[in-house]
Amino acid sequence: MINCSIQKTTEITHFYALIRLFEEVFEMKDFVMPPADHLEKLLARDDFFVFVALLDGQVIGGLTSYTLRQYYSTSPLVYIYDLAVAIEYQRKGIGRMLIADIQNYCKGIGVEEVFVQADVADGYALDFYRSTGATAEDVVHFYYPLK
């Protein structure tokens, strides 16, 4: 296990570094970073969370998540949108620490459930989420491309 710190952040430099990490780990071709003011506004929202894993001040992993306010309950849900760890630090417990930290944070603010989706073809992600105590559901994700 790597001795790094996990923290919820509103630091734009951490957010930039995490997005660049996502770009590398997810092999995002032709990615263009959104404007700084857009990212700063997103970070300032109370329904968007960024957690980063820091080692010697450098971002080596992290996750982004959104709060979904419910109408069936007064307790919100939190959706983990992206989670990644730098390739050289994978399988060293950092992803587990990120999941544990967001769960603890969300418990503290009264969240009912944290959820994440993974592609069926991504066996590593499926195994990872199961190993962290997540329960899988069989669902089909539909989307409507608008651009």
Short mmCIF file of N, CA and C in Angstrom, two decimals:
data_model
loop_
_atom_site.label_atom_id
_atom_site.label_comp_id
_atom_site.label_asym_id
_atom_site.label_seq_id
_atom_site.Cartn_x
_atom_site.Cartn_y
_atom_site.Cartn_z
N MET A 1 0.85 -1.18 0.00
CA MET A 1 0.00 0.00 0.00
C MET A 1 0.89 1.25 0.00
N ILE A 2 0.54 2.21 -0.79
CA ILE A 2 1.27 3.48 -0.89
C ILE A 2 0.81 4.40 0.23
N ASN A 3 1.74 5.11 0.84
CA ASN A 3 1.41 6.07 1.89
C ASN A 3 1.15 7.44 1.26
N CYS A 4 -0.07 7.63 0.79
CA CYS A 4 -0.44 8.91 0.19
C CYS A 4 -1.62 9.47 0.98
N SER A 5 -1.94 10.72 0.74
CA SER A 5 -3.09 11.32 1.42
C SER A 5 -4.23 11.46 0.42
N ILE A 6 -5.44 11.24 0.93
CA ILE A 6 -6.64 11.42 0.13
C ILE A 6 -7.35 12.64 0.70
N GLN A 7 -7.78 13.53 -0.17
CA GLN A 7 -8.51 14.70 0.33
C GLN A 7 -9.52 15.18 -0.69
N LYS A 8 -10.61 15.74 -0.16
CA LYS A 8 -11.57 16.44 -1.00
C LYS A 8 -10.92 17.78 -1.30
N THR A 9 -10.97 18.19 -2.55
CA THR A 9 -10.26 19.42 -2.92
C THR A 9 -11.14 20.37 -3.71
N THR A 10 -10.83 21.64 -3.58
CA THR A 10 -11.40 22.68 -4.44
C THR A 10 -10.26 23.44 -5.13
N GLU A 11 -9.06 22.86 -5.07
CA GLU A 11 -7.88 23.47 -5.70
C GLU A 11 -7.90 23.23 -7.20
N ILE A 12 -7.89 24.28 -7.97
CA ILE A 12 -7.94 24.15 -9.42
C ILE A 12 -6.72 23.42 -9.95
N THR A 13 -5.55 23.62 -9.34
CA THR A 13 -4.35 22.93 -9.82
C THR A 13 -4.49 21.41 -9.64
N HIS A 14 -5.10 20.98 -8.53
CA HIS A 14 -5.34 19.55 -8.32
C HIS A 14 -6.34 19.03 -9.35
N PHE A 15 -7.38 19.82 -9.63
CA PHE A 15 -8.40 19.40 -10.57
C PHE A 15 -7.81 19.27 -11.98
N TYR A 16 -7.01 20.23 -12.40
CA TYR A 16 -6.33 20.14 -13.70
C TYR A 16 -5.48 18.87 -13.78
N ALA A 17 -4.70 18.64 -12.74
CA ALA A 17 -3.82 17.46 -12.73
C ALA A 17 -4.65 16.18 -12.79
N LEU A 18 -5.77 16.14 -12.10
CA LEU A 18 -6.62 14.96 -12.13
C LEU A 18 -7.22 14.75 -13.52
N ILE A 19 -7.66 15.82 -14.15
CA ILE A 19 -8.21 15.69 -15.50
C ILE A 19 -7.13 15.17 -16.46
N ARG A 20 -5.92 15.66 -16.34
CA ARG A 20 -4.82 15.17 -17.18
C ARG A 20 -4.54 13.69 -16.90
N LEU A 21 -4.68 13.30 -15.63
CA LEU A 21 -4.52 11.89 -15.28
C LEU A 21 -5.62 11.05 -15.93
N PHE A 22 -6.88 11.53 -15.87
CA PHE A 22 -7.97 10.83 -16.55
C PHE A 22 -7.66 10.69 -18.04
N GLU A 23 -7.16 11.79 -18.64
CA GLU A 23 -6.84 11.77 -20.07
C GLU A 23 -5.84 10.66 -20.39
N GLU A 24 -4.83 10.51 -19.55
CA GLU A 24 -3.80 9.49 -19.77
C GLU A 24 -4.35 8.08 -19.52
N VAL A 25 -4.95 7.87 -18.35
CA VAL A 25 -5.40 6.53 -17.98
C VAL A 25 -6.52 6.04 -18.89
N PHE A 26 -7.46 6.93 -19.25
CA PHE A 26 -8.58 6.54 -20.10
C PHE A 26 -8.24 6.62 -21.59
N GLU A 27 -7.00 6.99 -21.90
CA GLU A 27 -6.52 7.09 -23.28
C GLU A 27 -7.46 7.93 -24.14
N MET A 28 -7.72 9.14 -23.67
CA MET A 28 -8.64 10.06 -24.35
C MET A 28 -7.89 10.76 -25.49
N LYS A 29 -8.21 10.38 -26.69
CA LYS A 29 -7.56 10.96 -27.87
C LYS A 29 -8.17 12.33 -28.20
N ASP A 30 -7.35 13.25 -28.59
CA ASP A 30 -7.77 14.59 -29.04
C ASP A 30 -8.56 15.35 -27.98
N PHE A 31 -8.29 15.08 -26.70
CA PHE A 31 -8.98 15.78 -25.62
C PHE A 31 -8.53 17.24 -25.57
N VAL A 32 -9.48 18.13 -25.37
CA VAL A 32 -9.20 19.56 -25.20
C VAL A 32 -9.71 19.97 -23.84
N MET A 33 -8.83 20.53 -23.02
CA MET A 33 -9.20 20.96 -21.67
C MET A 33 -10.23 22.08 -21.76
N PRO A 34 -11.33 21.97 -20.99
CA PRO A 34 -12.31 23.06 -20.96
C PRO A 34 -11.69 24.34 -20.40
N PRO A 35 -12.31 25.48 -20.63
CA PRO A 35 -11.77 26.74 -20.11
C PRO A 35 -11.69 26.74 -18.58
N ALA A 36 -10.71 27.43 -18.07
CA ALA A 36 -10.48 27.49 -16.61
C ALA A 36 -11.70 27.99 -15.87
N ASP A 37 -12.39 29.01 -16.39
CA ASP A 37 -13.54 29.54 -15.66
C ASP A 37 -14.65 28.49 -15.52
N HIS A 38 -14.82 27.62 -16.52
CA HIS A 38 -15.80 26.55 -16.43
C HIS A 38 -15.44 25.58 -15.30
N LEU A 39 -14.18 25.18 -15.25
CA LEU A 39 -13.73 24.24 -14.22
C LEU A 39 -13.81 24.86 -12.83
N GLU A 40 -13.48 26.13 -12.72
CA GLU A 40 -13.56 26.82 -11.42
C GLU A 40 -15.00 26.91 -10.93
N LYS A 41 -15.94 27.20 -11.84
CA LYS A 41 -17.36 27.23 -11.46
C LYS A 41 -17.84 25.86 -11.01
N LEU A 42 -17.41 24.84 -11.71
CA LEU A 42 -17.78 23.48 -11.34
C LEU A 42 -17.25 23.13 -9.95
N LEU A 43 -16.00 23.46 -9.69
CA LEU A 43 -15.40 23.19 -8.38
C LEU A 43 -16.11 23.94 -7.25
N ALA A 44 -16.67 25.10 -7.55
CA ALA A 44 -17.33 25.92 -6.53
C ALA A 44 -18.72 25.40 -6.18
N ARG A 45 -19.26 24.51 -6.97
CA ARG A 45 -20.62 24.00 -6.73
C ARG A 45 -20.64 23.11 -5.49
N ASP A 46 -21.78 23.12 -4.79
CA ASP A 46 -21.90 22.26 -3.61
C ASP A 46 -22.37 20.85 -3.96
N ASP A 47 -22.67 20.60 -5.23
CA ASP A 47 -23.14 19.27 -5.64
C ASP A 47 -22.12 18.53 -6.52
N PHE A 48 -20.89 18.99 -6.51
CA PHE A 48 -19.81 18.38 -7.27
C PHE A 48 -18.61 18.21 -6.35
N PHE A 49 -18.09 17.00 -6.27
CA PHE A 49 -16.95 16.73 -5.37
C PHE A 49 -15.78 16.19 -6.17
N VAL A 50 -14.59 16.62 -5.79
CA VAL A 50 -13.35 16.09 -6.35
C VAL A 50 -12.50 15.61 -5.18
N PHE A 51 -12.10 14.34 -5.24
CA PHE A 51 -11.19 13.78 -4.26
C PHE A 51 -9.91 13.43 -5.00
N VAL A 52 -8.77 13.75 -4.39
CA VAL A 52 -7.49 13.44 -5.01
C VAL A 52 -6.62 12.64 -4.05
N ALA A 53 -5.79 11.80 -4.64
CA ALA A 53 -4.74 11.09 -3.90
C ALA A 53 -3.45 11.82 -4.19
N LEU A 54 -2.79 12.29 -3.14
CA LEU A 54 -1.57 13.07 -3.29
C LEU A 54 -0.38 12.31 -2.71
N LEU A 55 0.69 12.27 -3.46
CA LEU A 55 1.95 11.70 -3.01
C LEU A 55 3.02 12.75 -3.27
N ASP A 56 3.63 13.21 -2.20
CA ASP A 56 4.64 14.28 -2.30
C ASP A 56 4.10 15.48 -3.08
N GLY A 57 2.83 15.82 -2.84
CA GLY A 57 2.21 16.99 -3.47
C GLY A 57 1.71 16.77 -4.88
N GLN A 58 1.93 15.58 -5.45
CA GLN A 58 1.52 15.29 -6.82
C GLN A 58 0.25 14.45 -6.83
N VAL A 59 -0.66 14.75 -7.75
CA VAL A 59 -1.89 13.99 -7.90
C VAL A 59 -1.56 12.66 -8.59
N ILE A 60 -1.82 11.55 -7.88
CA ILE A 60 -1.56 10.23 -8.45
C ILE A 60 -2.86 9.43 -8.63
N GLY A 61 -3.97 10.04 -8.28
CA GLY A 61 -5.26 9.38 -8.44
C GLY A 61 -6.36 10.33 -8.00
N GLY A 62 -7.59 9.93 -8.27
CA GLY A 62 -8.69 10.75 -7.82
C GLY A 62 -10.01 10.32 -8.41
N LEU A 63 -11.03 11.02 -7.99
CA LEU A 63 -12.36 10.77 -8.51
C LEU A 63 -13.16 12.05 -8.54
N THR A 64 -14.16 12.06 -9.39
CA THR A 64 -15.13 13.16 -9.46
C THR A 64 -16.50 12.56 -9.23
N SER A 65 -17.39 13.35 -8.63
CA SER A 65 -18.73 12.84 -8.36
C SER A 65 -19.74 13.98 -8.33
N TYR A 66 -20.99 13.59 -8.55
CA TYR A 66 -22.10 14.54 -8.58
C TYR A 66 -23.15 14.12 -7.57
N THR A 67 -23.77 15.09 -6.96
CA THR A 67 -24.88 14.84 -6.05
C THR A 67 -26.18 14.90 -6.84
N LEU A 68 -27.02 13.92 -6.61
CA LEU A 68 -28.34 13.88 -7.24
C LEU A 68 -29.38 14.02 -6.14
N ARG A 69 -30.13 15.09 -6.19
CA ARG A 69 -31.19 15.31 -5.22
C ARG A 69 -32.40 14.47 -5.63
N GLN A 70 -32.99 13.79 -4.67
CA GLN A 70 -34.09 12.88 -4.97
C GLN A 70 -35.46 13.51 -4.70
N TYR A 71 -36.47 12.94 -5.27
CA TYR A 71 -37.84 13.29 -4.94
C TYR A 71 -38.50 12.16 -4.18
N TYR A 72 -37.89 10.97 -4.14
CA TYR A 72 -38.43 9.86 -3.36
C TYR A 72 -37.95 9.91 -1.92
N SER A 73 -36.92 10.69 -1.67
CA SER A 73 -36.32 10.76 -0.35
C SER A 73 -35.69 12.14 -0.17
N THR A 74 -35.52 12.53 1.08
CA THR A 74 -34.83 13.80 1.34
C THR A 74 -33.32 13.63 1.34
N SER A 75 -32.86 12.38 1.34
CA SER A 75 -31.42 12.11 1.31
C SER A 75 -30.95 12.01 -0.14
N PRO A 76 -29.87 12.72 -0.48
CA PRO A 76 -29.38 12.67 -1.86
C PRO A 76 -28.61 11.39 -2.16
N LEU A 77 -28.35 11.18 -3.43
CA LEU A 77 -27.48 10.13 -3.93
C LEU A 77 -26.22 10.80 -4.47
N VAL A 78 -25.13 10.06 -4.50
CA VAL A 78 -23.91 10.57 -5.12
C VAL A 78 -23.45 9.59 -6.18
N TYR A 79 -23.18 10.12 -7.36
CA TYR A 79 -22.74 9.34 -8.51
C TYR A 79 -21.26 9.60 -8.76
N ILE A 80 -20.45 8.56 -8.67
CA ILE A 80 -19.03 8.68 -9.00
C ILE A 80 -18.94 8.65 -10.52
N TYR A 81 -18.51 9.76 -11.09
CA TYR A 81 -18.45 9.89 -12.55
C TYR A 81 -17.17 9.27 -13.10
N ASP A 82 -16.04 9.62 -12.54
CA ASP A 82 -14.75 9.09 -12.98
C ASP A 82 -13.90 8.76 -11.77
N LEU A 83 -13.13 7.69 -11.88
CA LEU A 83 -12.16 7.32 -10.86
C LEU A 83 -10.98 6.72 -11.59
N ALA A 84 -9.79 7.19 -11.28
CA ALA A 84 -8.58 6.64 -11.92
C ALA A 84 -7.39 6.82 -10.99
N VAL A 85 -6.43 5.94 -11.17
CA VAL A 85 -5.16 5.99 -10.47
C VAL A 85 -4.07 5.91 -11.54
N ALA A 86 -3.03 6.70 -11.38
CA ALA A 86 -1.92 6.67 -12.34
C ALA A 86 -1.44 5.22 -12.51
N ILE A 87 -1.11 4.87 -13.72
CA ILE A 87 -0.79 3.48 -14.06
C ILE A 87 0.28 2.90 -13.14
N GLU A 88 1.31 3.66 -12.84
CA GLU A 88 2.40 3.14 -12.01
C GLU A 88 2.00 2.94 -10.55
N TYR A 89 0.85 3.47 -10.14
CA TYR A 89 0.39 3.33 -8.75
C TYR A 89 -0.85 2.44 -8.62
N GLN A 90 -1.29 1.85 -9.72
CA GLN A 90 -2.47 0.99 -9.66
C GLN A 90 -2.17 -0.29 -8.89
N ARG A 91 -3.23 -0.84 -8.29
CA ARG A 91 -3.17 -2.08 -7.51
C ARG A 91 -2.29 -1.94 -6.27
N LYS A 92 -2.29 -0.73 -5.70
CA LYS A 92 -1.53 -0.48 -4.47
C LYS A 92 -2.44 0.08 -3.36
N GLY A 93 -3.76 -0.04 -3.54
CA GLY A 93 -4.70 0.37 -2.49
C GLY A 93 -5.22 1.79 -2.61
N ILE A 94 -4.78 2.55 -3.59
CA ILE A 94 -5.19 3.95 -3.70
C ILE A 94 -6.67 4.04 -4.10
N GLY A 95 -7.11 3.24 -5.05
CA GLY A 95 -8.52 3.24 -5.44
C GLY A 95 -9.42 2.91 -4.26
N ARG A 96 -9.01 1.91 -3.47
CA ARG A 96 -9.77 1.55 -2.27
C ARG A 96 -9.87 2.72 -1.29
N MET A 97 -8.75 3.43 -1.13
CA MET A 97 -8.75 4.58 -0.22
C MET A 97 -9.68 5.67 -0.74
N LEU A 98 -9.69 5.88 -2.05
CA LEU A 98 -10.60 6.88 -2.62
C LEU A 98 -12.05 6.50 -2.37
N ILE A 99 -12.40 5.23 -2.59
CA ILE A 99 -13.77 4.77 -2.35
C ILE A 99 -14.12 4.92 -0.87
N ALA A 100 -13.23 4.53 0.01
CA ALA A 100 -13.49 4.65 1.46
C ALA A 100 -13.69 6.11 1.85
N ASP A 101 -12.88 7.01 1.31
CA ASP A 101 -12.99 8.42 1.68
C ASP A 101 -14.29 9.04 1.18
N ILE A 102 -14.69 8.74 -0.05
CA ILE A 102 -15.94 9.34 -0.51
C ILE A 102 -17.12 8.76 0.27
N GLN A 103 -17.05 7.46 0.61
CA GLN A 103 -18.12 6.88 1.41
C GLN A 103 -18.21 7.56 2.77
N ASN A 104 -17.08 7.74 3.42
CA ASN A 104 -17.08 8.40 4.73
C ASN A 104 -17.59 9.82 4.64
N TYR A 105 -17.14 10.55 3.63
CA TYR A 105 -17.59 11.92 3.45
C TYR A 105 -19.10 11.95 3.24
N CYS A 106 -19.59 11.09 2.37
CA CYS A 106 -21.02 11.07 2.05
C CYS A 106 -21.88 10.65 3.24
N LYS A 107 -21.40 9.71 4.03
CA LYS A 107 -22.12 9.35 5.26
C LYS A 107 -22.25 10.57 6.15
N GLY A 108 -21.18 11.34 6.25
CA GLY A 108 -21.17 12.52 7.11
C GLY A 108 -22.12 13.62 6.67
N ILE A 109 -22.47 13.65 5.40
CA ILE A 109 -23.38 14.71 4.93
C ILE A 109 -24.78 14.16 4.63
N GLY A 110 -25.04 12.92 5.05
CA GLY A 110 -26.39 12.38 4.95
C GLY A 110 -26.79 11.80 3.60
N VAL A 111 -25.83 11.36 2.82
CA VAL A 111 -26.12 10.76 1.52
C VAL A 111 -26.67 9.35 1.74
N GLU A 112 -27.69 9.00 0.98
CA GLU A 112 -28.32 7.68 1.10
C GLU A 112 -27.50 6.57 0.43
N GLU A 113 -26.91 6.87 -0.72
CA GLU A 113 -26.22 5.84 -1.49
C GLU A 113 -25.21 6.50 -2.41
N VAL A 114 -24.07 5.83 -2.58
CA VAL A 114 -23.07 6.23 -3.57
C VAL A 114 -23.10 5.16 -4.65
N PHE A 115 -23.13 5.56 -5.90
CA PHE A 115 -23.12 4.58 -6.98
C PHE A 115 -22.18 4.99 -8.09
N VAL A 116 -21.80 3.97 -8.88
CA VAL A 116 -20.86 4.15 -9.97
C VAL A 116 -21.23 3.14 -11.05
N GLN A 117 -20.95 3.46 -12.29
CA GLN A 117 -21.18 2.50 -13.36
C GLN A 117 -19.84 2.09 -13.96
N ALA A 118 -19.82 0.89 -14.49
CA ALA A 118 -18.62 0.38 -15.16
C ALA A 118 -19.06 -0.39 -16.39
N ASP A 119 -18.25 -0.34 -17.42
CA ASP A 119 -18.55 -1.08 -18.64
C ASP A 119 -18.45 -2.58 -18.38
N VAL A 120 -19.38 -3.34 -18.93
CA VAL A 120 -19.40 -4.79 -18.76
C VAL A 120 -18.10 -5.40 -19.25
N ALA A 121 -17.52 -4.84 -20.28
CA ALA A 121 -16.28 -5.37 -20.86
C ALA A 121 -15.05 -5.07 -20.00
N ASP A 122 -15.18 -4.19 -19.02
CA ASP A 122 -14.04 -3.79 -18.18
C ASP A 122 -13.99 -4.67 -16.93
N GLY A 123 -13.50 -5.87 -17.10
CA GLY A 123 -13.44 -6.83 -16.00
C GLY A 123 -12.67 -6.32 -14.79
N TYR A 124 -11.58 -5.58 -15.03
CA TYR A 124 -10.80 -5.05 -13.91
C TYR A 124 -11.66 -4.11 -13.06
N ALA A 125 -12.40 -3.21 -13.71
CA ALA A 125 -13.24 -2.27 -12.95
C ALA A 125 -14.34 -3.02 -12.21
N LEU A 126 -14.95 -3.99 -12.86
CA LEU A 126 -16.00 -4.77 -12.20
C LEU A 126 -15.44 -5.48 -10.97
N ASP A 127 -14.30 -6.11 -11.11
CA ASP A 127 -13.67 -6.80 -9.97
C ASP A 127 -13.30 -5.81 -8.87
N PHE A 128 -12.78 -4.65 -9.27
CA PHE A 128 -12.40 -3.64 -8.29
C PHE A 128 -13.60 -3.19 -7.47
N TYR A 129 -14.68 -2.80 -8.12
CA TYR A 129 -15.84 -2.30 -7.38
C TYR A 129 -16.45 -3.39 -6.50
N ARG A 130 -16.50 -4.62 -7.00
CA ARG A 130 -17.00 -5.73 -6.15
C ARG A 130 -16.10 -5.91 -4.93
N SER A 131 -14.80 -5.79 -5.11
CA SER A 131 -13.86 -6.00 -4.00
C SER A 131 -13.93 -4.90 -2.95
N THR A 132 -14.53 -3.77 -3.30
CA THR A 132 -14.68 -2.68 -2.33
C THR A 132 -16.05 -2.71 -1.66
N GLY A 133 -16.80 -3.78 -1.88
CA GLY A 133 -18.08 -3.95 -1.21
C GLY A 133 -19.29 -3.48 -1.98
N ALA A 134 -19.11 -3.08 -3.22
CA ALA A 134 -20.24 -2.61 -4.03
C ALA A 134 -21.09 -3.79 -4.48
N THR A 135 -22.36 -3.54 -4.64
CA THR A 135 -23.30 -4.52 -5.16
C THR A 135 -23.62 -4.16 -6.60
N ALA A 136 -23.51 -5.15 -7.49
CA ALA A 136 -23.77 -4.91 -8.91
C ALA A 136 -25.26 -5.07 -9.22
N GLU A 137 -25.72 -4.30 -10.19
CA GLU A 137 -27.07 -4.41 -10.73
C GLU A 137 -26.96 -4.65 -12.23
N ASP A 138 -27.88 -5.44 -12.75
CA ASP A 138 -27.93 -5.62 -14.21
C ASP A 138 -28.84 -4.55 -14.79
N VAL A 139 -28.23 -3.56 -15.43
CA VAL A 139 -28.98 -2.48 -16.06
C VAL A 139 -28.39 -2.21 -17.43
N VAL A 140 -29.16 -1.57 -18.26
CA VAL A 140 -28.66 -1.13 -19.56
C VAL A 140 -28.68 0.38 -19.56
N HIS A 141 -27.57 0.95 -19.92
CA HIS A 141 -27.41 2.41 -19.96
C HIS A 141 -27.73 2.88 -21.38
N PHE A 142 -28.69 3.76 -21.51
CA PHE A 142 -29.04 4.36 -22.79
C PHE A 142 -28.59 5.82 -22.78
N TYR A 143 -28.30 6.35 -23.94
CA TYR A 143 -27.98 7.77 -24.04
C TYR A 143 -28.45 8.31 -25.38
N TYR A 144 -28.64 9.60 -25.41
CA TYR A 144 -29.08 10.30 -26.61
C TYR A 144 -28.02 11.32 -27.00
N PRO A 145 -27.18 11.04 -27.99
CA PRO A 145 -26.17 12.01 -28.39
C PRO A 145 -26.85 13.26 -28.97
N LEU A 146 -26.43 14.41 -28.48
CA LEU A 146 -27.04 15.66 -28.93
C LEU A 146 -26.10 16.52 -29.75
N LYS A 147 -24.88 16.11 -29.90
CA LYS A 147 -23.92 16.86 -30.72
C LYS A 147 -23.42 16.00 -31.83
#
